[in-house]
XYZ file of C-alpha atoms in Angstrom:
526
model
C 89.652 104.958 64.228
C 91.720 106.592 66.442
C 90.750 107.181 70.217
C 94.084 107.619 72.347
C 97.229 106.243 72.937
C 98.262 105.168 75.691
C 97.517 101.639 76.834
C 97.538 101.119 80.378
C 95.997 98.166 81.154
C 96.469 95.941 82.826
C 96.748 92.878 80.759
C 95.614 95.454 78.826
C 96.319 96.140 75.529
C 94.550 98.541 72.479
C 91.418 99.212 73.036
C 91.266 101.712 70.478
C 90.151 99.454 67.555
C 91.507 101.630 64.836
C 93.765 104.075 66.187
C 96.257 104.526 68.839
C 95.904 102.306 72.255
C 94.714 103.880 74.640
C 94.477 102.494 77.949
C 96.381 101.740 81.404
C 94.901 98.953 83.197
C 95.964 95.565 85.235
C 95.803 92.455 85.756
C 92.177 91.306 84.398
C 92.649 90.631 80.865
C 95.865 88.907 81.103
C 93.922 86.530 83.409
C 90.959 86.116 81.141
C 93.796 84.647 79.104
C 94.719 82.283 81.434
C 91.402 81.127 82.585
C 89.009 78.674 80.629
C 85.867 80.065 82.375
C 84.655 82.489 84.767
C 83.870 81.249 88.338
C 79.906 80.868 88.510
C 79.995 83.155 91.477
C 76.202 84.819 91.634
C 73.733 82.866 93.971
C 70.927 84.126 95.910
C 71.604 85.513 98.831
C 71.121 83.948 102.200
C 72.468 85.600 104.858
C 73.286 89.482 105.763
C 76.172 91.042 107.659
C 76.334 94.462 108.473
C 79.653 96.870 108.341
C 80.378 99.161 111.120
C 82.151 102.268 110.074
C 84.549 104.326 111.947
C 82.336 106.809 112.783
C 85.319 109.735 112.233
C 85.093 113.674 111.668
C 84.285 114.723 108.210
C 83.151 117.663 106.186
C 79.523 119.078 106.613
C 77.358 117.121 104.099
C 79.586 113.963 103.911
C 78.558 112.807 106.869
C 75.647 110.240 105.180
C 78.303 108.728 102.940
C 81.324 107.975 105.329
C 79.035 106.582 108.216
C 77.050 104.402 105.723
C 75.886 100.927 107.229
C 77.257 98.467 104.131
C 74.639 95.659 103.974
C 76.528 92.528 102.850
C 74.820 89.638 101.222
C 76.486 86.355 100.418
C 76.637 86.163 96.708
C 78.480 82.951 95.964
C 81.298 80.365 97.581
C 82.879 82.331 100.592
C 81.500 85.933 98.729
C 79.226 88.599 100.024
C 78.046 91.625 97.845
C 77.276 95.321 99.066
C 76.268 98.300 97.596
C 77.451 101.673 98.671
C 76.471 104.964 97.451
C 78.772 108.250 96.569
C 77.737 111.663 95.455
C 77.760 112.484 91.734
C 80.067 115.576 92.652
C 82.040 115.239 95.792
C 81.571 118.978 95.999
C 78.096 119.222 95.914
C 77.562 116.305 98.253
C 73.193 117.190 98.879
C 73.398 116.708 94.818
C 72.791 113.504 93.708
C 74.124 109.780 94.385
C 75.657 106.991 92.646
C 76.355 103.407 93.651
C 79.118 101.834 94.029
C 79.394 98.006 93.375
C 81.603 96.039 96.058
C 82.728 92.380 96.531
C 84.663 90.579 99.322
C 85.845 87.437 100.506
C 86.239 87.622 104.400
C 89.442 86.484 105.779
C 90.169 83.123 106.111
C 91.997 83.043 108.841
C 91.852 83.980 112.769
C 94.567 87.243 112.780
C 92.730 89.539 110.370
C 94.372 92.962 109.619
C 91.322 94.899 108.267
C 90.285 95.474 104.509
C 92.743 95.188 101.147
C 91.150 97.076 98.420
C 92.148 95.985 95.324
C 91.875 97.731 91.727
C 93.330 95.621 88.607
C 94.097 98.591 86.237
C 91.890 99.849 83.334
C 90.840 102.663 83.964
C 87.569 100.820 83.317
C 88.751 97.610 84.599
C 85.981 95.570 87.095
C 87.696 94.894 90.118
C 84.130 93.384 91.430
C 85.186 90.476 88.410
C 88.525 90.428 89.146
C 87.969 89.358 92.934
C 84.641 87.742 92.392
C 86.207 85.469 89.204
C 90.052 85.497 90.493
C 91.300 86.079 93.536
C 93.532 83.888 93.540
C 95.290 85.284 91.040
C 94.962 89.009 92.603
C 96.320 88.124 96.034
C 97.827 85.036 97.711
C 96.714 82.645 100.604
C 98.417 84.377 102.933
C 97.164 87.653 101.584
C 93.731 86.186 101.637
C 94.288 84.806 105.412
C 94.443 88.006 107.275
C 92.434 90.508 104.931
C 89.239 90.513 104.376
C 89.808 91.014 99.756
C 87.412 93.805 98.659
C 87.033 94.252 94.960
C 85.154 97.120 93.520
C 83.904 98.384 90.692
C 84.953 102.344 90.574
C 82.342 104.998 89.449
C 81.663 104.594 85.345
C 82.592 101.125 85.854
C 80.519 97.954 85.188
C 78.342 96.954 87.783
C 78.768 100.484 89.471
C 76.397 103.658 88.168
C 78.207 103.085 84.842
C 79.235 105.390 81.380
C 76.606 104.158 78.221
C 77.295 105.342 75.061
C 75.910 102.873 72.940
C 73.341 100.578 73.985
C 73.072 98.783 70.495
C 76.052 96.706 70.404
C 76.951 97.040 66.222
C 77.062 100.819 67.102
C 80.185 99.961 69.213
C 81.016 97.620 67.098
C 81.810 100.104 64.232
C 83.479 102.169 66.513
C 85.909 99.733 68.017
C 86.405 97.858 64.775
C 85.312 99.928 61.920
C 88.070 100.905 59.312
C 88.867 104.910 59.208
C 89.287 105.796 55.274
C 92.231 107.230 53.660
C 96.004 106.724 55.009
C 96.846 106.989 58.613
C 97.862 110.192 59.146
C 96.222 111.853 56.055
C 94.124 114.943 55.968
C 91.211 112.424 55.114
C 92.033 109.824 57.984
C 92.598 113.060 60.469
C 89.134 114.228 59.393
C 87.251 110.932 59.882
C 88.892 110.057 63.209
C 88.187 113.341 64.166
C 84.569 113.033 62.961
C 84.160 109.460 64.595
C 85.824 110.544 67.928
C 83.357 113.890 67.913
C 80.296 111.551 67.553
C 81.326 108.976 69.747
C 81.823 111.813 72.615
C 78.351 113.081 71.789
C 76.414 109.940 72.236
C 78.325 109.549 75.288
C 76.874 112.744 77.114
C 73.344 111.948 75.715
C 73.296 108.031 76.818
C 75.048 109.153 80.371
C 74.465 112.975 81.198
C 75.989 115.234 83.612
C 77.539 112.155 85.176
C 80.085 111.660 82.054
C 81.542 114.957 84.084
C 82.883 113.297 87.297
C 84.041 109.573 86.852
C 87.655 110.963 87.113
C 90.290 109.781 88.546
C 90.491 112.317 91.429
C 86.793 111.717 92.247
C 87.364 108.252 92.377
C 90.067 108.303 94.828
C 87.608 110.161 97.223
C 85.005 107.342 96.987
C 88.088 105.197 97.666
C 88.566 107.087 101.228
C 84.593 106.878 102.148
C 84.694 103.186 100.798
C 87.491 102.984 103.732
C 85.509 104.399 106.408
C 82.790 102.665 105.648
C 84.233 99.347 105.961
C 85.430 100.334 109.287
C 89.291 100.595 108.222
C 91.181 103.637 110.045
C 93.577 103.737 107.383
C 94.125 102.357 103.789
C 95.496 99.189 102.606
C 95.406 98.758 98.841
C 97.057 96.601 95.983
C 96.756 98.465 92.944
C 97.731 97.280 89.958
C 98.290 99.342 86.325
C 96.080 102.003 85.955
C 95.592 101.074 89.486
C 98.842 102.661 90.563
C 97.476 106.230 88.973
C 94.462 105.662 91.212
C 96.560 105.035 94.407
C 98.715 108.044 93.937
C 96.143 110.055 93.777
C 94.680 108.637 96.799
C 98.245 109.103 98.898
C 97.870 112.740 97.606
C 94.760 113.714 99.008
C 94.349 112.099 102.171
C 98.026 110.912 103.409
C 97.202 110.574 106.893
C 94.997 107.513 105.392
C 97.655 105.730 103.857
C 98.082 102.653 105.505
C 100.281 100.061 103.514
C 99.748 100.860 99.864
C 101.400 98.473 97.038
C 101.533 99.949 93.540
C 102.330 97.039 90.990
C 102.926 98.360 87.313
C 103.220 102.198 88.027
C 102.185 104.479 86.079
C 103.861 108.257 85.833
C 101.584 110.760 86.506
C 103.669 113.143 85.066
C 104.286 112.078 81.611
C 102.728 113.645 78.819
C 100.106 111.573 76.291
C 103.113 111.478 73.692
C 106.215 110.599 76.409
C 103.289 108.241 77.722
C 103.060 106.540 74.219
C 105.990 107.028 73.029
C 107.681 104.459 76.124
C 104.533 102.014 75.747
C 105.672 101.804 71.938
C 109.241 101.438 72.679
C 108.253 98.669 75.544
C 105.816 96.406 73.509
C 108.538 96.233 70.891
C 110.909 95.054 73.399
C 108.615 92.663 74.512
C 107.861 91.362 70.992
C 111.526 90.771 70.832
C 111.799 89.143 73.734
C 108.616 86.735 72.498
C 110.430 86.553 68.846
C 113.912 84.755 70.583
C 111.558 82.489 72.089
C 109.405 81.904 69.459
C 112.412 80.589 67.325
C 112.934 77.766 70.157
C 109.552 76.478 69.257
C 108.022 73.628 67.135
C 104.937 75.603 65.947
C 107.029 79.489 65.551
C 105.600 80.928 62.573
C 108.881 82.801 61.897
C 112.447 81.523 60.571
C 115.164 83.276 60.168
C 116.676 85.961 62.603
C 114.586 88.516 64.793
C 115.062 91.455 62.187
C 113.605 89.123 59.546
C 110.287 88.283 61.424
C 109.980 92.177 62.711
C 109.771 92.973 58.719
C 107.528 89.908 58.140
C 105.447 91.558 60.728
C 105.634 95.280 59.727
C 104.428 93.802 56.280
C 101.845 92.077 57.673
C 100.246 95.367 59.132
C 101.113 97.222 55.937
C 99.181 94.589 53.904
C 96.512 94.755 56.656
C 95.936 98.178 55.718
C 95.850 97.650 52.207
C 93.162 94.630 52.138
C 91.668 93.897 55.319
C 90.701 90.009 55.883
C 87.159 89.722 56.240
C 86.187 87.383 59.334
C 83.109 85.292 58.828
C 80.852 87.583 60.693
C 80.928 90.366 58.707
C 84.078 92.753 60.201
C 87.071 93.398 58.554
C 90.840 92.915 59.914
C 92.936 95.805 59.554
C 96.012 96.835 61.306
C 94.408 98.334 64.312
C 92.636 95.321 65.192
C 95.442 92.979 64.023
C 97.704 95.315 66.536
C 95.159 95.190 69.842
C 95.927 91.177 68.600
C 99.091 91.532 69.200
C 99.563 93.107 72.396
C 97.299 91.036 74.442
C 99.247 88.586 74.718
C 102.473 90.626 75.091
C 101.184 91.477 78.598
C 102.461 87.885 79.877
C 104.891 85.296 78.726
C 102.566 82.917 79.723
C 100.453 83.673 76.274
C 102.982 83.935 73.857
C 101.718 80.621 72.983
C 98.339 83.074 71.677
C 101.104 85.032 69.771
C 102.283 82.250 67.795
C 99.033 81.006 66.682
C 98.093 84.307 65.774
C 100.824 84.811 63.656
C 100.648 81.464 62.269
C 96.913 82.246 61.234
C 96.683 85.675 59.841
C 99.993 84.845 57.288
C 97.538 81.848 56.821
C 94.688 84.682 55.891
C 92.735 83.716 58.740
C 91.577 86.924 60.911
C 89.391 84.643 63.414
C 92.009 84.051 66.243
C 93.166 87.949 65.753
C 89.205 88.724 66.503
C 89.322 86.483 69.000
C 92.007 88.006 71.122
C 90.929 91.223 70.194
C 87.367 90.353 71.420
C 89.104 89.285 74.427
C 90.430 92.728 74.888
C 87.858 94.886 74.098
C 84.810 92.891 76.544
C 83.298 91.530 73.397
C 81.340 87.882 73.600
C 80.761 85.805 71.411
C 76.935 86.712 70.616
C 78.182 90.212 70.124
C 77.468 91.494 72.363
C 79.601 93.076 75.274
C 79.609 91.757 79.179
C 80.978 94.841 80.241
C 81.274 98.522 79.158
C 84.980 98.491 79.935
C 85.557 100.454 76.443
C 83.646 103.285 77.104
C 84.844 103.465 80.697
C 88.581 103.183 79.570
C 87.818 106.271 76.873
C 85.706 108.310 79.235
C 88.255 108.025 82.369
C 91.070 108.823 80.112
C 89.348 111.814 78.382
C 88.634 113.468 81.571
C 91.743 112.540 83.348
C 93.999 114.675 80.798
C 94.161 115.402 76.565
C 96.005 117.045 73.909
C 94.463 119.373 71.581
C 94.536 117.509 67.985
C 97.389 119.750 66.359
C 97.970 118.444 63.215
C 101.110 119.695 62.255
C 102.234 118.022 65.992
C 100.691 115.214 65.188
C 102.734 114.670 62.240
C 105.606 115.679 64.344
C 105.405 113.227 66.973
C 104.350 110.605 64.709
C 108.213 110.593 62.652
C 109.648 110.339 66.238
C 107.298 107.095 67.062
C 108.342 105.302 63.731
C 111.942 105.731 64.713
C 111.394 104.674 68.292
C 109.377 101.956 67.419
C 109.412 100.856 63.788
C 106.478 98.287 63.887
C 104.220 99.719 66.653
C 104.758 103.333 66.767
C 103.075 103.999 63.903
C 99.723 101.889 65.122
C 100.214 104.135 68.252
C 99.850 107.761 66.526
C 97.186 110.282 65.326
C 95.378 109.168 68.811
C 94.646 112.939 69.760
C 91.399 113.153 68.258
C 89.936 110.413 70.371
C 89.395 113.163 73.349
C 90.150 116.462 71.632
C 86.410 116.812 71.363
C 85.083 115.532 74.880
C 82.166 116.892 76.110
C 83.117 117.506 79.575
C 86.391 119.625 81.015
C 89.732 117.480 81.833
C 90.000 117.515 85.558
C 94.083 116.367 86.473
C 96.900 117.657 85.666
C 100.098 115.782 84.383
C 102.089 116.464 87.769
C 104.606 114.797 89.907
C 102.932 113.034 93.078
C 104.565 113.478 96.499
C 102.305 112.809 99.054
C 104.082 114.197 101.464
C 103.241 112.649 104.917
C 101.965 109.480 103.789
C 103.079 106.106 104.918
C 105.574 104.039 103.405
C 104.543 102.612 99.739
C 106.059 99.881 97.637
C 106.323 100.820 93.924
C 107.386 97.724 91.952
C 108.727 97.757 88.584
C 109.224 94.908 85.743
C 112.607 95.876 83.856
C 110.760 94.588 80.827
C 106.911 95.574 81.289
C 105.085 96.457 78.100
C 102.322 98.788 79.465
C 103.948 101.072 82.216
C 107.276 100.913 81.719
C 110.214 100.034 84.492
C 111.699 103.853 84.197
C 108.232 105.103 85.732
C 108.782 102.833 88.278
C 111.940 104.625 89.047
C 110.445 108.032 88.599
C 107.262 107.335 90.493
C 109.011 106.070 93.842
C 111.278 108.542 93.133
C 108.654 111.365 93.263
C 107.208 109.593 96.132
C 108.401 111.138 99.182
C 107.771 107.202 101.222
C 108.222 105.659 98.151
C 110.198 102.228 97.840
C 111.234 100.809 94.092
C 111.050 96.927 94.406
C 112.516 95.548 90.863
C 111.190 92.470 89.374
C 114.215 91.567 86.746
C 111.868 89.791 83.851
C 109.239 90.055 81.365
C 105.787 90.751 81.779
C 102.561 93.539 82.854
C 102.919 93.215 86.837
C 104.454 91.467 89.117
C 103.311 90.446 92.542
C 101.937 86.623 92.856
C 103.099 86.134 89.074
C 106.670 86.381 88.942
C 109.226 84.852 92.009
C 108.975 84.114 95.468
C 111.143 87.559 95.967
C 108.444 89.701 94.848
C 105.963 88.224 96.516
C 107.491 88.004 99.957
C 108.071 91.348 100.022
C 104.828 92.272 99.232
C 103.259 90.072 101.571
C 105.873 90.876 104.545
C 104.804 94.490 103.671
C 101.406 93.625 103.736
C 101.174 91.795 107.105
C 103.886 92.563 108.834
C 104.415 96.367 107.347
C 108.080 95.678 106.907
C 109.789 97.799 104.403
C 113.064 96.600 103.154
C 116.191 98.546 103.431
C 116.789 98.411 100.054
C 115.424 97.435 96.408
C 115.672 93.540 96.548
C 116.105 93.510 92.928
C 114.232 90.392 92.436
């Protein structure tokens, strides 16, 4: 099925099980990779600090949202837990409320600076699970020593007031997995993605109501600035990482004179149109596969032999047979090439599981689909039982859709979809005929594809990896480019992000940023 292209996330990958990708998000699944377990962070509370917020100047009718009292609880080894509350429409702030789900770790240390916010990337990703489960892996120690680390879960999201569209799991199930009929790209296919994507949309505003209206991206950026004030911060610091970037951009836009030091890891163009948008995601997880196919031929267990152009066709025929005869998997769902392809791009967001890669490989040519479900299990939120932790999918599809769409023109469709096969021979044609996945949505689109400036905001970092899958180094460039305090830091390697997983460059600049608000004269070029 087809429900969008891009794929922003970050350690993100397809979450569109039978069409395009869709997505922009961070750091979270690559570490669900890398991690055997989640920490067992939940226990009851037994203690209760108060925040005190800054007590500044807003508009009539805000007034009970930016001087809200946040009542933390401790909720697990050196955790506390809060709840805040937002209005449903930030214009119509008497209307009503939604919560917001928060978690921090106090700093460690005696100098503290004030609150990081931290979003890993989705949209739909949990940043509540990404600090409460790894923050190690989202900041440093020395991050950790002068901040207090606040992860949050932004509206739609998890543990947040959150998008439902399917409370039986197989429902989702069929969607995420199920195989469209006909040929991709056929009247038929069109017609049943079209169909699926319609439904799907439908059962979205009946399981979620009005509120499916306003978890964009815009409206989360405001609960970012009351989320601020509330924790008593006078201005902004935030790592944002993936989709997180979009979401800090926005921020910078809107309320510049709250910028404080603002680090956007993985950026994402907020300019570029769905196809530009998938076209350079296709063209960069082909480069990546590359990259993982020279170093796949170094290893004992590589599935591959030959040269890289041989293994790219063993692959492209792998996908091609996929779509001819699915592999059935022992619980009942079938393998084709849009599940097979979220497979593969998991574990392009990281070098560090192109181990993953080769045993995938190594097991569907065997005609063994269960790693592929596996991984894309891994992608999509899906447990073992069946049933899934989070609702990260429809967050990711409901964010997008109202974010921005194209209309479903087929004769553009085809179009575009001759230019992705040239630009990327293998994935470009997993990554077309997305259109239909929002063509139909419910609710109106509420940002347009525009350049950011934010003029009069503080000095931002922007980092780019020359050889990122998901967001691309060249919007890197253009984003700190369009940035009027916009600095490009380059991270020369492979991989979805960059800070505290790459070199000791990157991440001192970051962190003399950070704590010291240093800005360097010039692109390190790490």
């Amino acid at each position: 099925m087809s429900r969008s292209s891009t794929v922003f996330r970050s350690p993100n990958a397809s979450r569109n099980g039978r069409g395009r990708i869709f997505g922009l998000t961070a750091a979270a699944l690559a570490v669900s990779l890398l991690l055997s377990g989640c920490v067992s962070w939940f226990m009851p509370p037994t203690s209760t600090l108060t925040s005190t917020p800054t007590g500044e100047t807003v508009a009539p009718g805000l007034d009970r949202f930016y001087q809200q009292v946040l009542d933390w609880s401790n909720c697990g080894d050196a955790l506390q837990c809060a709840t805040a509350i937002a209005p449903v429409d930030w214009e119509n702030p008497e209307g009503d409320t939604i919560e917001l789900a928060l978690v921090r770790q106090t700093a460690t240390g005696k100098d503290r600076i004030g609150s990081l916010l931290v979003n890993p990337g989705g949209p739909g990703g949990s940043g509540f699970d990404f600090i409460a489960d790894s923050v190690d892996y989202a900041t440093s120690d020395a991050l950790q020593s002068q901040f207090d680390v606040v992860g949050f879960d932004p509206r739609g999201v998890n543990r947040s007031t959150p998008v439902s569209c399917y409370s039986d799991p197989a429902e989702l199930d069929e969607y995420v997995y199920g195989i469209t009929p006909g040929e991709r790209g056929s009247d038929e296919w069109v017609a049943a993605a079209t169909e699926e994507s319609a439904n799907f949309a439908q059962r979205c505003l009946e399981e979620t109501g009005p509120f499916l209206g306003f978890v964009d991206t815009l409206s989360a950026a405001r609960d970012l600035d009351m989320l601020r004030a509330a924790l008593g911060d006078v201005t902004l610091n935030y790592l944002g990482y993936s989709y997180g970037t979009l979401l800090g951009q926005v921020y910078a836009e809107l309320f510049p004179e709250k910028t404080g030091r603002l680090v956007l890891d993985g950026a994402v163009d907020p300019a570029a149109s769905e196809f530009e948008a998938t076209k350079a995601q296709a063209q960069g997880f082909e480069r990546a596969l590359d990259a993982f196919l020279v170093d796949c031929s170094e290893a004992s267990d590589c599935p591959f032999t030959g040269s890289t152009e041989r293994s790219r066709a063993t692959i492209s025929a792998v996908l091609d047979r996929l779509d001819r005869s699915p592999l059935l998997h022992s619980d009942g769902r079938e393998l084709g090439s849009a599940t097979m392809f979220t497979a593969i791009i998991l574990p392009l967001y990281s070098a560090s599981n192109w181990p993953y890669l080769r045993e995938l490989f190594t097991t569907v040519l065997d005609g063994d689909p269960s790693i592929a479900f596996d991984l894309a299990d891994n992608y999509n939120g899906r447990g073992a039982d069946g049933r899934y932790a989070e609702n990260q999918t429809e967050a990711f599809i409901a964010i997008n859709c109202l974010d921005a769409r194209e209309p479903a023109d087929r004769e553009r469709m085809h179009e575009q979809a001759a230019e992705l096969a040239l630009a990327a021979p293998i994935f470009g044609p997993q990554m077309s005929y997305g259109d239909p996945g929002c063509a139909n949505w419910p609710v109106e689109a509420k940002r347009d594809r525009v350049a950011i400036a934010a003029p009069g905001a503080a000095d931002m970092l922007v980092i780019g990896t020359t050889n990122d899958p998901a967001t691309p180094y060249e919007w890197a460039e253009t984003v700190a480019d369009n940035l009027d305090s916009g600095h490009l830091i380059t991270y020369n390697g492979e991989g979805h992000t960059a800070y505290n997983k790459s070199n000791e460059c990157v991440n001192a600049t970051v962190e003399d940023y950070l704590l010291e608000g240093v800005i360097p004269a010039s692109d390190p070029n790490c």
